Amino acid sequence: MSRDKQDAISTDEIPVPPKHWAADVILRDGRTAHIRPINADDAELLEDFYSRVSDQSKYYRFFSPMPRLSDREVHRFTHVDHTTRVALVMTVSQQMIAVGRYEPVADHEAEVAFLVEDEHQGRGIGQLLLEHLAQAARENGIERFTAEVLPDNTRMIQTFRDAGFRTVSGYSDGVITLDFPIDATDTAIGVMHNREHRAEAVSIHRFFHPRSVAIIGASRRQDTIGRLLVHNLVTADFTGRVYVVNPTAAAVSGMPAYDTVSDIPDDVDVAIVAVPADKVNDVVLDCAAKGVHGMVVISSGFAETGEEGRGRQRHLAGLSRSYGLRLIGPNCLGIINTDPEVQVNASLSSVMPARGRAGFFCQSGALGSAILETVRNRGLGISTFVSAGNRADVSGNDLLQYWEEDDATEVVMMYLESIGNPRKFSRIARRVSTRKPIVAVRSGRTTQGVPMGHSVRRIDAPSAAVDAMFRQAGIIQVDTLEEMFDVAQLLAHQPLPRGAKVAIVGNSDALGLLAGDAASAIGLTVTHTAALGADATADDFEDALDEAIDDPEVDSVVAVYIPPLNVSGEEVANVLAAVGEQSDKPLVSSFLAAAGIPELLRVPDVAGSTAGRGSVPSYPAVEGAVRALARVVEYALWLREPEGTAPELRPIDVHGAQSMVHKVLDAADEVELDDEQLTQLLAAYDIELWPQYAVGSLEEAVSRAEELGWDVVLKATQESMRDRPDQAHVWRNIDTEHEMGEAWQSLNLVVPRGTPAEFVIQQTAPPGVPVSIRCFEDSLFGPVVSFGVSGPVVELLGDRAYRIPPLGQKDLSSMVREIKSSPLLFGYRGAEHVDVAAIEALIAQVAEMKDDLPQIKALDLSLVLVGVEGLQVLTGSATLARVTDPRPDSHVRRMPDVTATLPQ
């Protein structure tokens, strides 16, 4: 399109840009902003914005003085076609603060430029605009960006060079030219994820470390939420400043009350909101005017109440983000930080837990109160606590980003009622798990249910796929809250075991046997036992424990102690505590049937925590101690298993596959591929699909077999005949016309009466174990890949392994080995081992294809024969579907869409 034609575009002619180009984002300082395509109605916003930009910034952008934009320039900048010419603006508080655009310069190449208001420079806006423009450009077939920058515009030069793209620079006529491909390479994606991590961590840090807190809705009346919030914040000895906002009172709890947040004379970092739901939006505007970083909305009356509340919640979240505010809640319990330098209890819980090593995230407010009570009773302690309520904005992903860098948090506990972005959650959790263990309980595990008020897409993936995602990320998934605390207290106070070999030391033979049975049943190996007898002394325990710990065949120790009558057990407790503090192997106990970290088993902590490193956790029953130990062993083995690198993929043609997919979907929203199309798609990823030919008569079967040179297979393909356990639907190694006649007659006899015969001929494949590899697109998870041995019995038992791409060697290896039928691949009953490496390579190719092509709704390589050397893909099917929304975790930083419909 020529420039004159571009200038002449009228408002009516402008195409509608893709909806997903609009997104809320988090800036470098933890505040939020909104990115969207420019539109024809933005002329006034653009002129306003341009008037606030300094002359120097204008000169850097246009290479000449341009004090104002002409009407023609305003029209041209605001009228784009969203394909060859794209412009994105960033807004905060309904004001434009930045604009970025690209213009075509050659086929598949465009020039990119930015202009950021001076007041907002240094907040990472340029990098965000570049990421979003690059993604839009990729969707429009653009492959390269160029940029012209003046040499002294060092900040912009650095923006391009820090983007993770392979930048080449040149210099001519006093201008630096930068040229780079915009492929979403691992380096570019890694840079994006690092920036996302830092921004989200900063955002949460400001909630946990406020210098000042305003309680909006504070009340003088007893037994009110506002009064309770004031009381809890003050009695926790918060080290910052507390302000109360109540327009109808002069003072609350001895503190002067202000009519609005704006009336507070000092800065306010965090606002705790406890006003009626219909008044919360007014508070948002007041907080935005004051420059508050974020709000904790305790108020209920939102999505948990029904359709009207869902609309109110969407508006609240959207309004907060549009003004740069982050939001915890609504309908939440609040937040707690036990750091002595902060001591903030901005919650409805009167329990201020002791300092500890575990961070805790949950969603339910009522459950949060019970959790804090349990923490106190167990003597566990926490570092920080968040009850996110309806989780309209801040989620578990944000907290993981913060806890990864928080030195005070060594263990993460999460009670998850829903997962808004599992793909991102998996990515972050996998990284965090390599540094800190994550213990999680997931409600609705079997029903996939979601509590009212939670804004998430529906999960179509089976529960086994969700469980696999947790394992893939190294998360310790437990079934109950009680078990979560059991595991967390071990992780917080004892070292990780080196393996699964256990010693049992105790003064009760009966409990020792119970512990041994429990250990064996859950996958641990008892390699050392010391039955000390009922009259064992503290010295006996010390000697036995030292011997067990010194045994190289022992990785961890379970101590069982039942005191004789009229004996306190204090001396034995001192021994356990001393050994636990010095040992480099974990020690767990069933001491006096106590739960948690009994005072007698605690080691003093210099950091002021309830119990220091080396304190010995206790369990009411030995089975609980062993179960917690087994969970930790599983995590330790995952942690020590090398990540490895995925098999190097054979040459693939991504662009060819994408072109083929777009062509197929050009005339329909959903298409089931025929054999030729499927063969072409798989070939782009170097997967060979063996051809098969439909035959409708014996004569046609003979003719086709002759063309193939005989040694063929005749198969019945009706749904009721597929994968029969007796293999009666297949006749193999047919070499002559006579044999074909016998096969044809035999198969027709087993076809159900009244069912049309459907036969195919295929070349006979070498013998092997039949396996299947599948992938599908889940509306919430994105791509999911599964593997299993083929056959109806295996299908009925659900013996499949699932993973979320991208996959590393650890994922591929574990997928093949974790299914119950895996012995069939490794020499079951004297058979030869099959080519497992070939299976892993094929899974990797399918996973890469599914990761690259979200349009693959489902792909099923239903029969893959794996032999001693190599494999053959014999049958397959695939369905393509048009993609209307991007995956939850795409190649740009974006916050969850708060306008999405909440589940009923």
Tab-separated table of C-alpha atoms in Angstrom, residues 573-866:
chain	number	residue	atom	x	y	z
A	573	ALA	CA	14.010	-35.027	73.547
A	574	ASN	CA	17.333	-33.311	74.244
A	575	VAL	CA	19.107	-36.135	72.431
A	576	LEU	CA	16.778	-35.920	69.437
A	577	ALA	CA	17.207	-32.147	69.224
A	578	ALA	CA	21.005	-32.374	69.491
A	579	VAL	CA	21.231	-35.102	66.840
A	580	GLY	CA	18.749	-33.307	64.575
A	581	GLU	CA	20.762	-30.097	64.725
A	582	GLN	CA	24.069	-31.772	63.838
A	583	SER	CA	22.962	-34.402	61.342
A	584	ASP	CA	23.276	-33.930	57.580
A	585	LYS	CA	20.530	-36.524	57.146
A	586	PRO	CA	16.876	-35.769	57.917
A	587	LEU	CA	15.476	-36.955	61.247
A	588	VAL	CA	11.735	-37.243	61.845
A	589	SER	CA	10.024	-38.484	64.970
A	590	SER	CA	6.861	-39.734	66.524
A	591	PHE	CA	7.561	-38.109	69.886
A	592	LEU	CA	4.838	-38.339	72.501
A	593	ALA	CA	2.346	-38.416	69.616
A	594	ALA	CA	2.849	-34.664	69.244
A	595	ALA	CA	2.098	-32.825	65.982
A	596	GLY	CA	4.370	-30.084	64.703
A	597	ILE	CA	7.599	-28.871	66.259
A	598	PRO	CA	7.312	-29.527	70.035
A	599	GLU	CA	9.216	-27.064	72.203
A	600	LEU	CA	11.424	-29.862	73.521
A	601	LEU	CA	12.591	-30.664	69.979
A	602	ARG	CA	13.267	-27.097	68.870
A	603	VAL	CA	16.661	-25.660	68.118
A	604	PRO	CA	17.089	-21.921	68.854
A	605	ASP	CA	17.179	-19.720	65.784
A	606	VAL	CA	19.286	-16.574	65.542
A	607	ALA	CA	16.819	-15.016	63.093
A	608	GLY	CA	14.023	-15.039	65.620
A	609	SER	CA	11.978	-17.852	64.071
A	610	THR	CA	9.850	-20.141	66.218
A	611	ALA	CA	12.207	-23.048	65.578
A	612	GLY	CA	15.612	-23.043	63.935
A	613	ARG	CA	17.173	-25.322	61.355
A	614	GLY	CA	17.749	-28.748	62.865
A	615	SER	CA	14.572	-28.760	64.938
A	616	VAL	CA	12.989	-32.211	64.777
A	617	PRO	CA	9.422	-32.446	63.428
A	618	SER	CA	7.048	-34.785	65.212
A	619	TYR	CA	3.959	-36.647	64.014
A	620	PRO	CA	1.061	-38.130	65.989
A	621	ALA	CA	1.427	-41.422	64.108
A	622	VAL	CA	4.473	-43.079	62.555
A	623	GLU	CA	2.567	-43.501	59.277
A	624	GLY	CA	2.312	-39.710	58.989
A	625	ALA	CA	6.046	-39.323	59.607
A	626	VAL	CA	6.899	-41.911	56.954
A	627	ARG	CA	4.422	-40.475	54.452
A	628	ALA	CA	5.882	-36.974	54.837
A	629	LEU	CA	9.393	-38.386	54.484
A	630	ALA	CA	8.424	-40.216	51.290
A	631	ARG	CA	7.107	-37.002	49.729
A	632	VAL	CA	10.359	-35.236	50.529
A	633	VAL	CA	12.408	-38.141	49.157
A	634	GLU	CA	10.476	-37.932	45.881
A	635	TYR	CA	11.223	-34.199	45.645
A	636	ALA	CA	14.912	-34.707	46.494
A	637	LEU	CA	15.284	-37.332	43.761
A	638	TRP	CA	13.546	-35.022	41.249
A	639	LEU	CA	15.884	-32.219	42.257
A	640	ARG	CA	19.005	-34.331	41.820
A	641	GLU	CA	17.998	-35.830	38.498
A	642	PRO	CA	19.868	-33.939	35.776
A	643	GLU	CA	17.633	-31.900	33.502
A	644	GLY	CA	19.458	-33.011	30.391
A	645	THR	CA	18.741	-31.695	26.939
A	646	ALA	CA	15.940	-32.891	24.719
A	647	PRO	CA	16.972	-35.038	21.746
A	648	GLU	CA	18.168	-32.885	18.903
A	649	LEU	CA	15.246	-32.645	16.518
A	650	ARG	CA	15.784	-33.650	12.952
A	651	PRO	CA	15.298	-30.807	10.438
A	652	ILE	CA	11.813	-29.354	10.732
A	653	ASP	CA	9.912	-26.932	8.532
A	654	VAL	CA	7.918	-24.740	10.918
A	655	HIS	CA	6.982	-22.169	8.302
A	656	GLY	CA	5.869	-24.894	5.906
A	657	ALA	CA	3.671	-26.458	8.579
A	658	GLN	CA	2.179	-23.088	9.513
A	659	SER	CA	1.478	-22.290	5.873
A	660	MET	CA	-0.223	-25.648	5.373
A	661	VAL	CA	-2.334	-25.188	8.526
A	662	HIS	CA	-3.473	-21.695	7.507
A	663	LYS	CA	-4.342	-22.941	4.036
A	664	VAL	CA	-6.451	-25.810	5.391
A	665	LEU	CA	-8.293	-23.496	7.798
A	666	ASP	CA	-8.812	-20.774	5.215
A	667	ALA	CA	-12.265	-22.063	4.298
A	668	ALA	CA	-13.422	-23.662	7.563
A	669	ASP	CA	-13.136	-23.142	11.306
A	670	GLU	CA	-12.446	-26.826	11.979
A	671	VAL	CA	-11.137	-29.542	9.646
A	672	GLU	CA	-10.339	-33.227	10.124
A	673	LEU	CA	-7.262	-33.896	8.004
A	674	ASP	CA	-7.298	-36.539	5.307
A	675	ASP	CA	-4.386	-38.944	4.930
A	676	GLU	CA	-2.556	-36.741	2.430
A	677	GLN	CA	-2.848	-33.630	4.599
A	678	LEU	CA	-1.798	-35.492	7.734
A	679	THR	CA	1.195	-36.982	5.938
A	680	GLN	CA	2.244	-33.498	4.817
A	681	LEU	CA	1.865	-32.022	8.315
A	682	LEU	CA	3.863	-34.787	9.975
A	683	ALA	CA	6.542	-34.650	7.289
A	684	ALA	CA	7.196	-30.996	8.177
A	685	TYR	CA	8.438	-32.320	11.537
A	686	ASP	CA	10.274	-35.238	9.920
A	687	ILE	CA	7.710	-37.801	11.061
A	688	GLU	CA	7.003	-40.447	8.415
A	689	LEU	CA	3.450	-41.790	8.370
A	690	TRP	CA	3.252	-45.149	6.630
A	691	PRO	CA	0.675	-44.960	3.852
A	692	GLN	CA	-2.447	-47.100	3.988
A	693	TYR	CA	-4.979	-47.587	1.228
A	694	ALA	CA	-8.728	-48.105	1.525
A	695	VAL	CA	-10.042	-51.061	-0.536
A	696	GLY	CA	-13.687	-51.865	-1.234
A	697	SER	CA	-13.406	-55.287	-2.869
A	698	LEU	CA	-11.185	-58.350	-3.018
A	699	GLU	CA	-10.096	-57.438	-6.524
A	700	GLU	CA	-9.091	-53.952	-5.431
A	701	ALA	CA	-7.203	-55.423	-2.474
A	702	VAL	CA	-5.255	-57.792	-4.732
A	703	SER	CA	-4.436	-54.996	-7.161
A	704	ARG	CA	-3.187	-52.686	-4.421
A	705	ALA	CA	-1.124	-55.479	-2.838
A	706	GLU	CA	0.543	-56.187	-6.163
A	707	GLU	CA	1.469	-52.515	-6.467
A	708	LEU	CA	3.075	-52.683	-3.014
A	709	GLY	CA	4.982	-55.854	-3.897
A	710	TRP	CA	3.011	-58.023	-1.411
A	711	ASP	CA	3.956	-58.763	2.207
A	712	VAL	CA	1.008	-56.613	3.235
A	713	VAL	CA	-1.508	-56.316	6.059
A	714	LEU	CA	-5.292	-56.257	5.643
A	715	LYS	CA	-7.103	-54.451	8.477
A	716	ALA	CA	-10.748	-53.832	9.333
A	717	THR	CA	-11.152	-50.217	10.445
A	718	GLN	CA	-14.733	-49.976	11.749
A	719	GLU	CA	-14.894	-48.364	15.182
A	720	SER	CA	-16.175	-51.586	16.762
A	721	MET	CA	-13.269	-53.566	15.265
A	722	ARG	CA	-10.337	-51.318	16.094
A	723	ASP	CA	-7.671	-52.503	18.542
A	724	ARG	CA	-9.388	-55.778	19.401
A	725	PRO	CA	-7.453	-57.681	22.088
A	726	ASP	CA	-7.667	-60.893	20.009
A	727	GLN	CA	-6.278	-59.047	16.961
A	728	ALA	CA	-9.053	-60.647	14.873
A	729	HIS	CA	-9.341	-57.464	12.820
A	730	VAL	CA	-5.840	-57.836	11.325
A	731	TRP	CA	-4.422	-60.366	8.846
A	732	ARG	CA	-0.650	-60.070	8.433
A	733	ASN	CA	2.089	-61.119	5.995
A	734	ILE	CA	-0.154	-61.608	2.976
A	735	ASP	CA	2.079	-62.638	0.026
A	736	THR	CA	-0.208	-64.126	-2.612
A	737	GLU	CA	-3.615	-63.685	-4.197
A	738	HIS	CA	-4.762	-66.895	-2.492
A	739	GLU	CA	-3.727	-65.637	0.930
A	740	MET	CA	-5.523	-62.364	0.255
A	741	GLY	CA	-8.690	-64.279	-0.557
A	742	GLU	CA	-8.461	-66.178	2.723
A	743	ALA	CA	-7.833	-62.978	4.618
A	744	TRP	CA	-10.745	-61.196	2.934
A	745	GLN	CA	-13.141	-64.035	3.705
A	746	SER	CA	-11.932	-64.412	7.300
A	747	LEU	CA	-12.185	-60.712	8.149
A	748	ASN	CA	-15.637	-60.414	6.616
A	749	LEU	CA	-16.807	-63.163	8.971
A	750	VAL	CA	-15.793	-61.174	12.065
A	751	VAL	CA	-17.287	-57.884	10.902
A	752	PRO	CA	-20.543	-57.328	12.830
A	753	ARG	CA	-23.606	-58.208	10.746
A	754	GLY	CA	-25.277	-55.185	9.214
A	755	THR	CA	-22.082	-53.124	9.455
A	756	PRO	CA	-20.458	-52.018	6.193
A	757	ALA	CA	-17.010	-53.536	5.763
A	758	GLU	CA	-14.193	-50.958	5.815
A	759	PHE	CA	-10.765	-52.370	4.993
A	760	VAL	CA	-7.315	-50.865	4.419
A	761	ILE	CA	-4.096	-52.356	3.107
A	762	GLN	CA	-0.668	-51.410	4.406
A	763	GLN	CA	2.854	-52.715	4.064
A	764	THR	CA	3.760	-55.194	6.817
A	765	ALA	CA	5.832	-53.481	9.506
A	766	PRO	CA	8.629	-55.122	11.508
A	767	PRO	CA	7.480	-56.609	14.831
A	768	GLY	CA	7.379	-54.350	17.854
A	769	VAL	CA	5.459	-53.073	20.868
A	770	PRO	CA	2.442	-50.926	19.901
A	771	VAL	CA	2.401	-47.491	21.548
A	772	SER	CA	0.441	-44.311	20.972
A	773	ILE	CA	1.374	-40.638	21.213
A	774	ARG	CA	-1.275	-37.947	21.382
A	775	CYS	CA	-1.519	-34.231	21.813
A	776	PHE	CA	-4.390	-31.803	22.148
A	777	GLU	CA	-5.077	-28.149	22.853
A	778	ASP	CA	-6.690	-27.392	26.196
A	779	SER	CA	-8.453	-24.055	26.587
A	780	LEU	CA	-6.689	-23.480	29.915
A	781	PHE	CA	-3.474	-25.502	29.707
A	782	GLY	CA	-2.624	-24.895	26.073
A	783	PRO	CA	-0.690	-27.826	24.547
A	784	VAL	CA	-0.807	-31.220	26.275
A	785	VAL	CA	1.101	-34.338	25.140
A	786	SER	CA	0.434	-37.912	26.278
A	787	PHE	CA	2.035	-41.327	25.823
A	788	GLY	CA	0.952	-44.896	26.475
A	789	VAL	CA	1.027	-48.443	25.209
A	790	SER	CA	-1.724	-49.072	22.648
A	791	GLY	CA	-4.624	-51.345	23.396
A	792	PRO	CA	-8.145	-51.289	24.845
A	793	VAL	CA	-7.145	-52.700	28.248
A	794	VAL	CA	-4.518	-49.981	28.728
A	795	GLU	CA	-7.039	-47.359	27.598
A	796	LEU	CA	-9.667	-48.591	30.046
A	797	LEU	CA	-7.163	-48.421	32.904
A	798	GLY	CA	-6.114	-44.891	31.932
A	799	ASP	CA	-2.435	-45.855	31.837
A	800	ARG	CA	-1.081	-42.764	30.117
A	801	ALA	CA	1.618	-40.231	30.922
A	802	TYR	CA	0.987	-36.514	30.343
A	803	ARG	CA	3.241	-33.483	30.009
A	804	ILE	CA	2.994	-29.817	28.988
A	805	PRO	CA	5.493	-28.688	26.306
A	806	PRO	CA	8.192	-27.606	25.999
A	807	LEU	CA	9.760	-30.876	27.158
A	808	GLY	CA	13.288	-31.543	28.400
A	809	GLN	CA	15.074	-34.870	28.482
A	810	LYS	CA	13.912	-35.444	32.069
A	811	ASP	CA	10.284	-35.144	30.922
A	812	LEU	CA	10.754	-37.473	27.969
A	813	SER	CA	12.546	-40.099	30.014
A	814	SER	CA	10.001	-40.075	32.829
A	815	MET	CA	7.020	-40.178	30.433
A	816	VAL	CA	8.178	-43.450	28.934
A	817	ARG	CA	8.993	-45.019	32.307
A	818	GLU	CA	6.176	-43.875	34.590
A	819	ILE	CA	3.311	-45.760	32.914
A	820	LYS	CA	2.434	-49.052	34.599
A	821	SER	CA	2.818	-50.950	31.310
A	822	SER	CA	6.386	-49.671	30.750
A	823	PRO	CA	7.932	-53.138	31.450
A	824	LEU	CA	6.667	-54.120	27.984
A	825	LEU	CA	9.310	-51.749	26.607
A	826	PHE	CA	12.150	-53.010	28.794
A	827	GLY	CA	12.341	-56.751	28.252
A	828	TYR	CA	9.190	-58.030	29.954
A	829	ARG	CA	9.285	-61.847	30.280
A	830	GLY	CA	12.526	-62.145	28.395
A	831	ALA	CA	11.583	-60.006	25.396
A	832	GLU	CA	14.189	-57.695	23.895
A	833	HIS	CA	14.355	-54.048	24.965
A	834	VAL	CA	12.792	-51.797	22.366
A	835	ASP	CA	14.323	-48.590	21.040
A	836	VAL	CA	13.274	-46.247	23.866
A	837	ALA	CA	15.429	-43.442	22.493
A	838	ALA	CA	13.360	-43.511	19.297
A	839	ILE	CA	10.152	-43.204	21.366
A	840	GLU	CA	11.553	-40.233	23.265
A	841	ALA	CA	12.628	-38.582	20.016
A	842	LEU	CA	9.155	-39.031	18.511
A	843	ILE	CA	7.465	-37.616	21.621
A	844	ALA	CA	9.845	-34.649	21.411
A	845	GLN	CA	8.899	-34.061	17.755
A	846	VAL	CA	5.174	-34.239	18.486
A	847	ALA	CA	5.593	-31.922	21.497
A	848	GLU	CA	7.527	-29.423	19.381
A	849	MET	CA	4.830	-29.535	16.712
A	850	LYS	CA	2.046	-28.999	19.255
A	851	ASP	CA	3.957	-26.155	20.897
A	852	ASP	CA	4.439	-24.457	17.528
A	853	LEU	CA	0.917	-25.029	16.195
A	854	PRO	CA	-1.956	-24.164	18.541
A	855	GLN	CA	-4.297	-24.853	15.600
A	856	ILE	CA	-3.815	-28.595	16.166
A	857	LYS	CA	-6.943	-29.292	18.173
A	858	ALA	CA	-6.049	-32.978	18.479
A	859	LEU	CA	-3.449	-35.334	17.014
A	860	ASP	CA	-3.411	-39.078	17.628
A	861	LEU	CA	-0.622	-41.346	16.422
A	862	SER	CA	-2.710	-44.284	17.531
A	863	LEU	CA	-0.437	-47.094	16.343
A	864	VAL	CA	3.318	-46.738	16.509
A	865	LEU	CA	5.252	-50.022	16.406
A	866	VAL	CA	8.526	-49.786	18.323
